[in-house]
Coordinates of C-alpha atoms in Angstrom, one line a residue:
R26 CA -35.4 35.5 225.8
V27 CA -36.6 38.8 227.3
F28 CA -34.6 39.9 230.2
G29 CA -35.4 43.0 231.8
L30 CA -33.9 46.2 232.8
G31 CA -36.3 48.9 231.8
V32 CA -34.7 51.7 229.8
A33 CA -36.4 55.0 230.2
G34 CA -36.9 56.9 227.0
F35 CA -36.4 53.8 224.8
L36 CA -38.6 54.5 221.9
G37 CA -40.7 56.7 224.2
S38 CA -41.5 54.0 226.7
I39 CA -40.1 51.6 229.3
I40 CA -39.8 48.1 228.0
E41 CA -38.0 44.9 228.7
I42 CA -35.2 44.2 226.3
E43 CA -32.3 41.8 225.8
A44 CA -30.0 44.7 225.2
V45 CA -29.6 46.4 228.5
S46 CA -28.5 50.1 228.4
F47 CA -27.4 52.4 231.2
P48 CA -25.6 55.8 231.1
A49 CA -22.0 56.3 232.3
A50 CA -21.1 58.6 235.2
A51 CA -19.7 61.2 232.8
F52 CA -21.0 62.5 229.5
A53 CA -24.0 60.2 229.8
T54 CA -22.4 57.7 227.5
N55 CA -24.7 54.7 226.8
C56 CA -23.1 51.4 227.8
Y57 CA -24.9 48.4 226.2
V58 CA -25.0 44.8 227.4
I59 CA -26.2 42.4 224.7
A60 CA -26.8 38.7 225.2
P61 CA -28.9 35.9 223.6
S62 CA -30.6 35.2 227.0
P63 CA -30.0 35.3 230.7
G64 CA -27.3 33.0 232.0
E65 CA -25.2 33.2 228.9
E66 CA -22.2 35.0 227.6
C67 CA -22.7 38.6 226.6
I68 CA -21.1 41.5 224.7
V69 CA -20.4 44.8 226.4
V70 CA -20.4 47.9 224.1
D71 CA -18.6 51.1 225.1
P72 CA -17.9 50.8 228.9
G73 CA -17.4 54.4 229.7
I74 CA -16.5 56.4 232.9
G75 CA -17.9 55.0 236.1
V76 CA -19.9 52.1 234.7
E77 CA -18.2 49.3 236.6
E78 CA -20.6 49.0 239.6
T79 CA -23.7 49.2 237.5
L80 CA -22.3 46.8 235.0
R81 CA -21.4 44.3 237.8
D82 CA -25.0 44.5 239.0
V83 CA -26.4 43.9 235.6
L84 CA -24.1 40.9 235.0
T85 CA -25.0 39.4 238.4
E86 CA -28.8 40.0 238.1
Y87 CA -28.9 38.2 234.7
R88 CA -26.1 35.7 235.3
L89 CA -24.1 37.0 232.4
K90 CA -20.5 36.5 231.6
P91 CA -18.7 39.0 229.3
A92 CA -17.2 37.4 226.3
A93 CA -15.7 40.6 224.7
V94 CA -15.9 44.4 224.7
L95 CA -16.8 46.2 221.5
L96 CA -15.8 49.9 221.1
T97 CA -17.5 52.2 218.6
H98 CA -14.5 54.5 218.8
G99 CA -11.6 55.4 221.1
H100 CA -12.7 58.5 223.0
V101 CA -12.3 58.1 226.8
D102 CA -16.0 58.5 227.5
H103 CA -16.5 55.2 225.6
V104 CA -13.4 53.3 226.6
Y105 CA -12.5 54.4 230.2
S106 CA -13.6 51.1 231.9
V107 CA -12.5 48.7 229.1
T108 CA -9.5 47.4 230.9
P109 CA -11.3 46.6 234.2
V110 CA -14.0 44.9 232.3
C111 CA -11.6 42.9 230.1
G112 CA -9.6 41.9 233.2
G113 CA -6.6 40.8 231.1
E114 CA -8.6 37.9 229.7
L115 CA -11.1 39.3 227.2
A116 CA -10.4 41.1 224.0
A117 CA -11.4 44.7 223.3
Y118 CA -12.4 45.2 219.6
I119 CA -11.7 48.5 218.0
H120 CA -11.2 49.7 214.4
T121 CA -7.6 49.8 213.2
D122 CA -7.7 53.6 212.7
D123 CA -8.6 54.2 216.4
R124 CA -6.3 51.6 217.9
Y125 CA -3.7 54.3 218.7
R126 CA -6.2 56.0 221.0
L127 CA -6.1 53.1 223.5
V128 CA -2.5 54.0 224.3
D129 CA -3.5 57.2 226.0
P130 CA -7.2 58.2 225.6
L131 CA -6.8 60.7 228.4
G132 CA -4.2 62.7 226.6
S133 CA -4.8 66.1 225.0
S134 CA -3.8 64.6 221.6
S135 CA -7.0 62.4 221.8
L136 CA -9.4 64.8 223.4
G137 CA -8.1 68.3 222.8
P138 CA -6.8 70.4 225.7
A139 CA -10.2 71.7 226.8
L140 CA -11.8 68.3 227.4
S141 CA -8.6 66.8 228.7
G142 CA -8.3 69.6 231.3
M143 CA -12.0 69.2 232.3
L144 CA -11.5 65.4 232.9
E145 CA -8.3 66.1 234.9
Q146 CA -10.2 68.7 237.0
Q147 CA -13.1 66.2 237.6
F148 CA -11.1 63.1 238.4
G149 CA -7.8 64.6 239.7
K150 CA -5.3 61.8 240.5
K151 CA -8.0 59.2 239.9
A152 CA -7.9 59.8 236.1
T153 CA -5.4 57.0 235.3
W154 CA -5.3 54.7 232.4
R155 CA -3.9 51.2 231.7
E156 CA -4.0 49.9 228.1
P157 CA -6.0 46.6 227.7
E158 CA -3.8 43.6 227.3
R159 CA -5.8 42.0 224.4
V160 CA -6.9 44.2 221.5
V161 CA -8.4 43.0 218.3
E162 CA -8.4 45.4 215.4
V163 CA -11.5 45.3 213.1
T164 CA -12.0 46.7 209.6
D165 CA -14.9 47.8 207.5
S166 CA -17.5 45.1 206.5
E167 CA -15.9 42.5 208.9
T168 CA -18.3 40.3 210.9
V169 CA -17.5 40.0 214.6
S170 CA -19.0 36.8 216.0
V171 CA -19.0 36.7 219.8
A172 CA -21.4 35.1 222.4
G173 CA -23.5 33.6 219.6
I174 CA -24.1 37.1 218.1
D175 CA -23.0 38.3 214.7
L176 CA -22.3 42.0 214.2
E177 CA -21.2 43.7 211.0
V178 CA -18.6 46.4 211.3
L179 CA -19.5 49.6 209.4
H180 CA -16.6 52.1 209.3
A181 CA -18.0 55.6 209.5
P182 CA -15.2 58.1 210.1
G183 CA -15.9 61.7 210.9
H184 CA -16.2 61.9 214.7
T185 CA -12.9 60.0 214.9
E186 CA -10.8 58.3 212.2
G187 CA -11.9 54.9 213.3
S188 CA -15.5 55.4 214.3
V189 CA -17.7 52.4 213.5
M190 CA -21.3 51.3 213.8
F191 CA -22.3 47.7 214.6
A192 CA -25.2 46.2 212.7
M193 CA -27.2 43.2 213.8
P194 CA -29.9 41.5 211.7
R195 CA -32.4 41.4 214.5
V196 CA -33.9 43.6 217.3
P197 CA -33.9 43.1 221.0
D198 CA -36.9 41.2 222.4
G199 CA -39.6 43.5 223.8
V200 CA -39.5 46.2 221.1
P201 CA -43.1 47.2 220.4
A202 CA -44.5 45.7 217.1
D203 CA -45.6 49.2 216.0
A204 CA -42.0 50.3 216.0
E205 CA -41.6 48.7 212.6
V206 CA -38.0 47.7 213.1
D207 CA -36.4 44.4 212.1
R208 CA -32.7 45.1 212.6
T209 CA -30.4 47.0 215.0
L210 CA -27.7 49.6 214.4
I211 CA -25.4 50.6 217.3
T212 CA -24.2 53.9 216.1
G213 CA -21.8 55.2 218.7
D214 CA -21.2 58.9 218.2
V215 CA -21.9 58.8 214.4
L216 CA -25.7 59.3 214.7
F217 CA -27.9 60.4 217.6
A218 CA -31.6 61.1 217.8
G219 CA -31.9 64.4 216.1
S220 CA -28.2 65.0 215.8
I221 CA -24.7 63.6 215.0
G222 CA -21.4 63.4 216.7
R223 CA -19.1 66.5 216.9
T224 CA -16.3 66.7 214.4
D225 CA -14.1 69.4 216.0
L226 CA -12.0 67.2 218.2
P227 CA -8.6 65.8 217.2
G228 CA -9.0 63.3 214.4
G229 CA -12.5 64.6 213.6
S230 CA -13.5 65.7 210.1
H231 CA -16.6 67.4 208.9
E232 CA -16.0 66.2 205.4
A233 CA -15.5 62.7 206.5
M234 CA -18.7 62.8 208.6
Q235 CA -20.7 64.1 205.6
D236 CA -19.3 61.3 203.5
S237 CA -20.1 58.7 206.2
L238 CA -23.7 60.0 206.6
R239 CA -24.2 59.9 202.8
R240 CA -22.4 56.6 202.0
V241 CA -22.8 54.5 205.2
V242 CA -25.7 55.7 207.3
H243 CA -28.4 56.9 204.8
P244 CA -28.4 53.7 202.7
R245 CA -29.2 51.5 205.7
P246 CA -32.9 50.4 205.9
D247 CA -35.4 52.6 207.5
S248 CA -36.4 49.6 209.7
S249 CA -33.2 49.9 211.6
L250 CA -33.5 50.4 215.4
V251 CA -30.8 52.9 216.3
L252 CA -29.0 52.5 219.6
P253 CA -26.7 55.6 219.9
G254 CA -23.7 56.4 222.0
H255 CA -25.6 59.2 223.8
G256 CA -29.3 59.9 224.3
P257 CA -32.5 57.9 223.6
A258 CA -32.9 55.2 221.0
T259 CA -34.6 56.0 217.7
T260 CA -35.2 54.5 214.3
L261 CA -33.4 55.3 211.1
G262 CA -36.6 56.0 209.3
R263 CA -37.4 58.6 211.9
E264 CA -34.0 60.1 211.6
K265 CA -34.2 60.3 207.8
A266 CA -37.5 62.1 208.2
T267 CA -36.5 64.5 211.0
N268 CA -32.8 64.7 211.6
P269 CA -31.5 67.9 209.9
Y270 CA -28.1 66.3 209.3
L271 CA -29.6 63.6 207.1
Q272 CA -31.7 66.0 205.1
G273 CA -30.8 66.4 201.4
L274 CA -28.5 63.3 201.4

């Protein structure tokens, strides 16, 4: 059940995993493709800006067929390619509190004027948006079952109102045994290796983030493999020991 795109920097090495990760063209957002094995249906998590060609190559190489798109939150760098990926057939899953962002994630009300202007400058007339036809709203503690994979929704607001993490009770094949992990946490922009998501954009809240870190993130087992929205993978045990934003919680 190992299929194999090497992910540089993944726990400090290059390994073969069943969760394929690659960065988007802007903001280096991690897009994840998760499947039980080659030749089966898969889940696409956070298809950001400019991922379509690489995603197509991954799906072709491993003979995968997307069954759904899961979104950790509604910022454009995590959702920009969701409509092309869904193609009018598949559903995009997003927390109820971030559902409104899929109406116009390019607008300044979602990003703030500075980031919105930067995207407009970078993409010009290409920066267009079409809302996905099928959207499924999820809530805290709900289990999403897609492509033979069960993921628990963990609502962790702060970066946005509807930011979530997705928890799986297993780890991708190929993770080294000495990593001492037995479950996976896809954290979006809630938690990074050594840092957390910013809270100064519209809908963000420092107080809500602190509450989420204390109430939702910190109680999770140290043995959780953390797959963040940006940057390298890590473990929750490592973050509790070294991440300054988790100290004192």
